[in-house]
Amino acid sequence: MDKVQTKILNCIMCPMGCELTATMEDGVVTSVKGNSCPRGEKYAKDELTNPMRMLTSTVRIEGAALHLLPVVSKSTLPKGKILECAEALREIKAKAPVKVGDVIAPNILGLGVDIVASRDMAAV
Amino acid sequence: MNKIYDIIIIGGGPGGLSAAKSAAENGAKHILVLERDREVGGILQQCVHNGFGLHHFKEELTGPGYAQKCYDLVKDMDEVEISVDTMVLNIENKSDDKKIVTCVSPRNGLQKIEGRTVILTMGCRERTRGAIRIPGYRPAGVYTAGAAQRMVNMEGYLPGHKIVILGSGDIGLIMARRMSLEGCKVEAVLEICPFSNGLTRNIVQCLNDYDIPLYLSHTIVGIKGRDRVEGITVSNVDDSMRPIAGTEFDIECDTVLLSVGLIPENELSRELGVAIHPRTNGPVVDQHRETSIDGVFAAGNVVHVHDLVDFVSDEAEIAGKFAAIKATGNAKKATLDINVNAGDGINTCVPQHIRLTSGEDESVRLFMRAKSPQRKVTLHIKDGDGEVMKKPLAIVKPSEMIAVDIPAAKVKNIKSDITVSIEGAK
């Protein structure tokens, strides 16, 4: 017997927040409606099978005017690993100068995703 | 010292930087950006989360990343000069093409600078506990969400460990996630309205992801603790937002973050004599973002609080362009001045008026906020003769600004004041 389920979810790929209606059969997403761009369809499929999130946080930095450097994951990470990644970033210390996009924590927790600087930070 | 600037821009956040870029591209030769902080970028520097830039730069950026992009676009322009650590104290309107800006900085002391035009891009600031009158003692541990955000993201301090957030605007929601990522426990987010005032995506990824409860139609009726916050008393509220007796309950916490609205920062504008709109709390502007004073323009959160920085940049580019046209003596005289009124279902609409010049008028983008959340509505724009245009909208929410373009062909046909309204599905 096919188990057909309809799930309503809000796309979080951008601030538009499209309301998506996804149909699932036997754990596989068969159709997505309500999205206004292709990212919505991908989001619904990922969210219902393997939810992923971007991570933004800060790391300590030495030698800059500020104490903290904002960082961002180069791509999405498994939702269930986000808190662990944030914890790992608390142990890291960067050193000024830093350029936007510089890798600050390569391959975080072995998940294959680099954490990079969000902005330039000059040495003082 | 006797240099006369084409444009002096007050504030070097995304609004000011975007205005500077656009002004340079539209013929202004001498543009000065005055910024009071030690670097440009404004509030974006503490908004370390992502989600910025999809509309304006067609890529997803963090706040600091967006600020970096705005800065990189102007830093090598010969036309643009940036002065940081500079606080503007006063702006005087001497004549249509002579404005005097008084400012102070550690480097240059007190200065008077002359400009042909001025663009106001001072942004907004947060409402505080005083603004919403929460009863109770005044213990340590009550912060505005933005102040806490600066502590956590730029200065390296945690404001506390067990957190309650009042207000479900975007800053409140973002801070709920941020505090969770830093190992704090966020006990609850409380919202006095029956709906959230934040973007849907933020409810999903900042609250639902971390199992943080959102209490709608609830508010804080008491803060406990003398030296430090020890807890709060919460109450359900009725339709008029009054606490309902008997519904109170307590939540233990050491910190309360307030995310209870933003106020455009218009002290300088008021002193200058710019007309301020009572609903937006920002300058009344035309479609070019010119205020009630000739040669004074305004854009971004100082005009009306935006939910997307992308729209701030778009608006600032308009202001920059038309300030440049004005400063270089190429502005056309308007032949008709039309008011744009907020009708049924619309809380605010910017611009508040449209100045038409005969012949070549461009399309006009209206930014509106709905009064309440509704599905499947029609937006009507009517003048004295009837419908100018209408547009069906799948969903409207007070938290998400509605942007609608009136095409140039239709702008040309407008003969009298227009009213924008929302009509529900029949």
XYZ file of C-alpha atoms in Angstrom:
550
model
C 0.000 0.000 0.000
C 1.294 3.451 -0.932
C 1.300 5.887 1.929
C 0.517 9.303 0.475
C 1.067 12.238 2.786
C 0.665 15.960 2.216
C 2.991 18.241 4.141
C 2.775 22.002 4.368
C 5.990 23.821 5.106
C 7.467 27.280 4.816
C 10.459 27.646 2.578
C 13.394 29.254 4.379
C 15.732 29.643 1.430
C 15.121 33.381 1.324
C 13.019 35.967 3.188
C 10.081 35.468 0.763
C 8.993 32.523 2.926
C 6.881 30.750 0.272
C 4.349 28.287 1.644
C 5.031 24.915 0.080
C 2.713 21.949 -0.238
C 4.690 18.754 -0.670
C 3.274 15.346 -1.452
C 5.161 12.332 -0.129
C 4.735 8.718 -1.153
C 6.588 6.066 0.834
C 8.996 8.633 2.214
C 9.798 10.075 -1.221
C 8.739 13.601 -2.163
C 6.755 13.315 -5.403
C 5.546 16.869 -5.909
C 6.118 20.360 -4.528
C 3.733 23.261 -5.123
C 3.714 26.907 -4.043
C 7.391 27.618 -4.626
C 8.316 30.668 -6.685
C 11.811 29.470 -7.590
C 13.612 26.136 -8.041
C 15.274 26.485 -4.631
C 11.874 25.921 -3.030
C 11.495 22.475 -4.556
C 14.955 21.446 -3.439
C 14.286 22.842 0.035
C 11.082 20.829 0.452
C 12.788 17.620 -0.672
C 15.790 18.154 1.617
C 13.713 19.333 4.563
C 11.475 16.261 4.540
C 14.283 13.736 4.018
C 17.578 15.276 5.165
C 17.202 18.783 6.663
C 20.205 21.070 6.157
C 21.056 24.513 7.550
C 23.636 27.217 7.038
C 25.663 28.041 10.155
C 26.630 31.588 11.041
C 28.571 32.377 14.178
C 31.699 34.141 15.402
C 35.220 33.082 16.380
C 37.743 34.909 18.546
C 40.286 36.952 16.629
C 43.683 38.269 17.710
C 45.257 41.484 16.525
C 42.095 43.182 15.176
C 40.129 46.195 16.393
C 37.279 43.850 17.359
C 37.450 40.696 19.515
C 35.263 38.611 17.242
C 35.254 37.689 13.587
C 31.903 36.738 11.994
C 32.023 33.441 10.108
C 29.691 31.431 7.886
C 29.610 27.871 6.568
C 30.545 27.647 2.893
C 27.439 25.528 2.302
C 24.719 23.903 4.370
C 25.392 21.413 7.185
C 23.116 18.675 8.553
C 20.614 20.341 10.912
C 21.393 17.834 13.659
C 25.085 18.808 13.653
C 24.652 22.583 13.885
C 24.973 22.901 17.677
C 28.054 20.666 17.702
C 29.662 22.790 14.974
C 28.893 25.998 16.890
C 30.530 24.473 19.957
C 33.632 23.545 17.958
C 33.937 27.137 16.715
C 34.234 28.382 20.297
C 37.667 26.706 20.505
C 39.030 28.403 17.388
C 41.069 31.594 17.333
C 41.739 33.501 14.112
C 44.542 35.995 13.567
C 44.205 39.340 11.778
C 44.463 40.302 8.983
C 41.663 38.254 7.478
C 39.985 38.620 4.083
C 36.337 37.826 3.380
C 36.130 34.172 2.279
C 39.352 33.070 4.041
C 38.962 29.560 5.465
C 38.877 29.796 9.263
C 37.900 26.203 10.148
C 38.514 23.735 7.311
C 36.257 20.672 7.011
C 34.435 21.271 10.282
C 33.851 18.049 12.272
C 34.849 16.129 9.152
C 31.547 17.085 7.477
C 33.274 18.283 4.299
C 32.266 21.940 4.760
C 34.666 24.840 5.419
C 33.837 27.697 7.763
C 34.938 30.996 6.195
C 35.260 34.642 7.250
C 32.200 36.843 6.518
C 34.207 40.057 6.186
C 37.672 41.575 5.945
C 39.325 42.377 9.250
C 42.491 44.435 9.225
C 45.369 43.983 11.664
C 45.856 46.859 14.098
C 38.150 73.662 3.800
C 35.994 75.622 1.371
C 35.177 72.624 -0.750
C 31.492 72.393 -1.638
C 30.181 68.857 -1.897
C 27.510 67.859 -4.377
C 26.046 65.503 -1.798
C 26.635 64.983 1.913
C 25.330 61.635 3.143
C 24.506 61.313 6.824
C 25.229 57.724 7.903
C 27.473 55.048 6.352
C 25.267 51.981 6.701
C 23.945 50.098 3.680
C 21.651 53.044 2.869
C 24.420 55.625 2.860
C 26.879 53.449 0.948
C 24.301 52.449 -1.690
C 23.267 56.092 -2.083
C 26.915 57.112 -2.543
C 27.491 54.499 -5.247
C 24.383 55.464 -7.170
C 25.118 59.199 -6.833
C 28.603 58.697 -8.304
C 27.164 56.648 -11.168
C 24.687 59.419 -11.900
C 27.099 62.275 -12.285
C 27.847 63.613 -8.789
C 31.559 64.392 -8.520
C 32.037 65.207 -4.841
C 30.231 62.947 -2.397
C 30.959 62.829 1.330
C 29.714 60.048 3.621
C 29.739 60.855 7.347
C 29.697 57.857 9.724
C 29.743 58.064 13.513
C 31.074 54.529 14.141
C 34.736 53.540 13.708
C 33.901 51.795 10.448
C 31.117 51.850 7.869
C 28.462 49.147 7.492
C 26.070 50.232 10.209
C 23.989 47.652 12.035
C 24.898 44.969 9.464
C 28.245 44.462 11.196
C 26.494 42.862 14.166
C 23.955 40.920 12.080
C 26.288 37.951 11.527
C 23.474 35.711 10.241
C 22.816 35.108 6.554
C 19.826 35.850 4.338
C 20.905 39.248 3.086
C 21.472 40.219 -0.521
C 19.326 37.783 -2.503
C 17.350 40.550 -4.199
C 19.941 43.286 -4.480
C 23.147 41.340 -5.122
C 21.555 38.076 -6.327
C 23.588 36.073 -3.831
C 23.072 35.095 -0.219
C 25.299 37.036 2.159
C 25.754 37.541 5.881
C 25.242 41.036 7.334
C 28.976 41.788 7.474
C 29.310 40.259 3.993
C 26.621 42.611 2.651
C 28.305 45.597 4.314
C 31.620 44.527 2.803
C 30.082 44.401 -0.671
C 28.540 47.870 -0.295
C 31.880 49.234 0.887
C 33.926 47.478 -1.805
C 31.715 49.086 -4.475
C 32.560 52.636 -3.353
C 35.967 52.451 -1.659
C 37.956 53.040 -4.867
C 35.614 55.646 -6.359
C 37.321 59.033 -6.739
C 33.956 60.742 -6.256
C 33.296 59.223 -2.826
C 34.993 60.352 0.370
C 34.190 58.566 3.645
C 34.752 60.103 7.049
C 34.338 57.690 9.994
C 34.274 58.552 13.708
C 32.288 61.604 12.659
C 29.116 62.603 14.469
C 26.729 64.991 12.761
C 25.296 67.510 15.198
C 23.152 69.678 12.978
C 22.009 70.258 9.418
C 20.958 73.708 8.232
C 19.001 74.531 5.123
C 20.471 77.825 3.879
C 18.831 77.708 0.462
C 17.600 75.197 -2.114
C 21.179 74.364 -3.067
C 23.123 75.236 0.058
C 23.084 73.018 3.151
C 25.502 73.332 6.064
C 26.329 70.187 8.029
C 27.965 70.646 11.435
C 29.885 67.601 12.632
C 32.575 66.617 15.093
C 35.358 64.054 14.952
C 38.551 63.311 16.935
C 40.592 63.985 13.796
C 39.124 67.281 12.629
C 37.338 68.630 15.684
C 34.227 70.693 15.010
C 33.576 71.291 11.326
C 31.029 73.033 9.173
C 30.720 71.444 5.740
C 28.756 72.779 2.784
C 26.769 70.622 0.399
C 24.365 71.296 -2.473
C 22.212 68.395 -1.349
C 21.961 66.116 1.689
C 20.834 62.492 1.918
C 19.558 61.333 5.295
C 20.454 57.676 5.917
C 20.650 57.528 9.710
C 18.704 54.287 10.046
C 16.680 53.463 13.128
C 17.092 52.456 16.744
C 15.322 50.127 19.133
C 12.399 50.835 21.399
C 13.376 50.265 25.005
C 11.720 49.079 28.214
C 10.711 52.673 28.944
C 8.873 52.851 25.633
C 6.635 49.903 26.547
C 6.339 50.497 30.299
C 6.922 47.050 31.837
C 6.273 47.237 35.580
C 8.722 45.892 38.179
C 12.125 46.731 39.612
C 15.065 47.755 37.470
C 17.447 44.790 37.898
C 20.436 44.045 35.668
C 19.678 41.630 32.860
C 17.163 43.575 30.771
C 18.567 44.449 27.349
C 17.258 45.422 23.969
C 17.853 42.533 21.562
C 20.141 44.667 19.407
C 22.333 45.656 22.354
C 22.651 41.979 23.279
C 23.411 41.174 19.643
C 26.283 43.636 19.650
C 27.641 42.164 22.917
C 27.492 38.588 21.630
C 28.587 39.143 18.020
C 31.126 41.957 18.247
C 32.339 42.365 21.789
C 32.448 38.799 23.038
C 30.210 38.833 26.112
C 27.087 36.835 26.930
C 24.332 38.899 28.540
C 23.064 35.863 30.528
C 22.247 32.151 30.361
C 18.501 31.637 30.778
C 16.805 33.941 28.351
C 13.264 35.148 27.670
C 12.654 37.274 24.604
C 9.770 39.728 24.422
C 8.678 40.426 20.870
C 8.830 38.120 17.874
C 10.239 40.631 15.408
C 13.179 39.435 13.362
C 15.851 40.660 15.763
C 14.158 38.765 18.608
C 13.945 35.569 16.571
C 17.516 35.833 15.296
C 18.739 36.395 18.851
C 16.822 33.321 20.077
C 18.897 31.189 17.707
C 22.109 33.090 18.352
C 21.851 32.630 22.129
C 21.045 28.926 21.615
C 24.148 28.508 19.435
C 26.228 30.093 22.204
C 24.972 27.487 24.677
C 22.269 29.549 26.408
C 18.779 28.254 27.119
C 16.035 30.334 25.539
C 12.951 29.630 27.651
C 10.355 31.413 25.534
C 9.567 34.092 23.000
C 6.501 36.177 23.887
C 4.439 38.157 21.393
C 1.651 40.554 22.348
C 0.052 40.335 18.873
C -1.948 37.267 17.838
C 0.613 36.771 15.027
C 4.385 36.944 14.784
C 5.987 40.088 13.471
C 8.992 38.243 12.085
C 9.691 36.611 8.744
C 8.301 33.109 8.437
C 11.726 31.687 7.685
C 12.955 32.975 11.008
C 10.139 31.283 12.947
C 11.136 28.012 11.271
C 14.898 28.161 11.552
C 15.320 30.185 14.741
C 12.522 28.877 16.974
C 11.232 25.550 15.629
C 14.760 24.215 15.010
C 15.676 24.787 18.665
C 12.298 23.823 20.187
C 11.777 27.314 21.574
C 8.115 27.958 22.429
C 6.411 31.035 20.938
C 3.542 32.408 23.039
C 1.257 34.567 20.879
C -1.076 37.099 22.557
C 1.154 37.095 25.651
C 3.201 39.788 27.333
C 5.355 40.433 30.402
C 3.420 41.980 33.285
C 6.249 41.889 35.833
C 9.999 41.449 36.087
C 11.217 39.816 39.283
C 14.550 40.316 41.044
C 16.149 43.379 42.648
C 19.825 43.198 41.617
C 19.533 40.710 38.794
C 16.537 39.414 36.850
C 15.232 36.242 38.559
C 12.154 35.642 36.496
C 9.167 37.199 34.808
C 5.411 37.037 35.134
C 3.592 36.496 31.869
C -0.061 37.100 31.083
C -2.369 36.346 28.211
C -3.780 39.487 26.562
C -7.216 40.202 25.105
C -8.060 41.618 21.663
C -7.124 45.118 22.816
C -3.787 43.802 24.107
C -4.795 44.242 27.754
C -3.561 41.551 30.212
C -6.330 39.126 31.264
C -6.471 38.724 35.040
C -6.041 35.153 36.230
C -3.985 33.993 33.253
C -0.598 34.890 34.773
C 2.243 32.398 35.031
C 5.942 32.701 35.901
C 9.043 31.843 33.894
C 12.413 31.610 35.611
C 15.192 33.429 33.755
C 18.223 35.683 34.324
C 17.895 37.777 31.190
C 15.101 39.504 29.284
C 15.711 40.655 25.725
C 13.339 43.197 24.237
C 12.588 43.095 20.533
C 9.668 45.463 20.586
C 10.030 47.593 17.519
C 12.286 50.093 15.854
C 12.059 53.857 15.598
C 13.499 55.775 12.650
C 16.238 58.037 14.029
C 15.048 61.486 12.993
C 16.375 63.981 15.534
C 18.498 65.654 12.851
C 15.618 65.632 10.358
C 13.206 67.210 12.856
C 15.649 69.933 13.781
C 16.196 70.618 10.104
C 12.421 71.053 9.735
C 11.693 68.071 7.484
C 8.024 67.013 7.610
C 7.691 63.702 9.481
C 4.877 61.261 8.738
C 2.954 60.252 11.903
C 2.653 56.570 10.903
C 6.104 55.801 9.531
C 7.861 58.202 11.945
C 10.115 59.072 9.032
C 10.343 61.948 6.564
C 7.501 62.355 4.076
C 9.122 61.658 0.698
C 8.244 61.693 -2.989
C 9.133 58.876 -5.404
C 12.674 60.263 -5.715
C 13.005 60.185 -1.919
C 13.142 63.972 -1.740
C 11.718 65.254 1.545
C 9.585 68.332 2.187
C 12.783 70.402 1.970
C 14.257 71.045 -1.474
C 17.571 69.243 -1.899
C 17.181 67.078 1.208
C 16.684 63.399 0.410
C 16.142 60.414 2.710
C 16.292 56.645 2.294
C 16.312 53.390 4.208
C 15.202 52.797 7.780
C 15.199 56.503 8.576
C 12.210 56.818 6.194
C 10.363 53.662 7.235
C 11.594 50.491 8.902
C 12.351 47.889 6.234
C 12.476 44.139 6.766
C 15.043 43.552 4.014
C 18.297 45.462 3.653
C 18.003 44.770 -0.077
C 15.085 47.196 -0.265
C 17.088 49.743 1.749
C 19.782 49.608 -0.931
C 17.199 49.871 -3.722
C 15.626 52.893 -2.074
C 18.998 54.517 -1.350
C 20.003 54.111 -4.982
C 16.910 56.082 -5.965
C 17.791 58.833 -3.473
C 21.426 58.859 -4.645
C 20.431 59.135 -8.274
C 18.016 62.004 -7.828
C 20.264 63.864 -5.384
C 22.976 63.654 -8.069
C 20.583 64.959 -10.718
C 19.585 67.809 -8.401
C 23.151 68.653 -7.387
C 24.284 68.841 -10.994
C 21.408 71.168 -11.885
C 19.539 68.697 -14.073
C 16.355 68.243 -12.039
C 13.090 68.764 -13.908
C 10.367 70.902 -12.465
C 7.323 68.935 -11.335
C 4.029 69.914 -12.906
C 1.715 67.841 -10.726
C 2.024 66.722 -7.105
C -0.110 63.715 -6.210
C -0.680 62.374 -2.713
C -0.517 58.632 -2.099
C -2.952 57.730 0.669
C -3.053 54.521 2.703
C -6.614 53.181 2.451
C -8.395 50.110 3.852
C -6.062 47.396 5.102
C -2.898 49.432 4.539
C -0.968 50.792 7.485
C 1.794 52.695 5.727
C 2.764 53.520 2.166
C 6.011 55.049 0.932
C 6.437 57.311 -1.007
C 3.667 59.507 0.373
C 3.470 61.573 -2.784
C 4.490 61.469 -6.428
C 5.771 64.531 -8.257
C 5.062 64.174 -11.940
C 6.901 66.028 -14.672
C 5.145 66.345 -18.016
C 6.210 63.842 -20.639
C 8.780 61.449 -19.292
C 7.865 59.825 -16.009
C 9.325 56.560 -14.850
C 7.633 53.653 -13.138
C 7.023 54.171 -9.419
C 7.529 51.494 -6.775
C 5.260 51.671 -3.745
C 6.331 50.045 -0.464
C 3.416 49.180 1.796
C 2.665 47.423 5.046
C -0.621 45.633 5.627
C -2.535 46.178 8.858
C -3.161 42.484 9.527
C -2.245 39.108 8.004
C -4.600 38.017 5.195
C -4.632 35.482 2.386
C -5.789 35.881 -1.217
C -6.359 39.608 -1.372
C -6.384 42.200 -4.129
C -4.374 45.374 -3.908
C -6.166 48.311 -5.515
C -4.596 51.586 -6.565
C -7.291 54.126 -7.436
C -7.333 57.806 -8.293
C -10.342 60.153 -8.469
C -11.395 58.661 -11.813
C -11.203 55.013 -10.767
C -8.801 52.093 -10.887
C -5.199 52.867 -11.873
C -4.175 49.257 -11.413
C -4.830 46.222 -9.260
C -2.761 43.254 -8.261
C -3.752 39.961 -6.633
C -1.559 38.983 -3.683
C -1.481 35.423 -2.327
C -0.580 36.514 1.182
C -0.003 39.758 3.069
C 1.552 40.116 6.532
C 2.392 43.250 8.507
C 5.939 41.917 8.920
C 6.588 41.592 5.207
C 6.670 44.752 3.166
C 4.606 44.729 -0.025
C 6.422 46.191 -3.042
C 4.364 47.026 -6.134
C 5.485 48.871 -9.265
C 3.133 51.244 -11.065
C 4.350 51.014 -14.670
C 5.414 54.251 -16.389
C 2.466 54.062 -18.832
C 0.039 54.020 -15.901
C 1.899 56.674 -13.898
C 1.416 58.999 -16.875
C -2.372 58.617 -16.687
C -2.714 59.523 -13.014
C -4.591 62.806 -12.721
C -5.393 63.137 -9.021
C -4.500 61.789 -5.546
C -4.340 58.011 -5.328
C -5.416 55.637 -2.575
C -3.990 52.166 -2.030
C -6.167 49.563 -0.363
C -6.451 45.836 0.208
C -9.679 43.976 -0.431
C -10.218 40.469 0.895
C -11.470 37.550 -1.158
C -15.209 37.516 -1.636
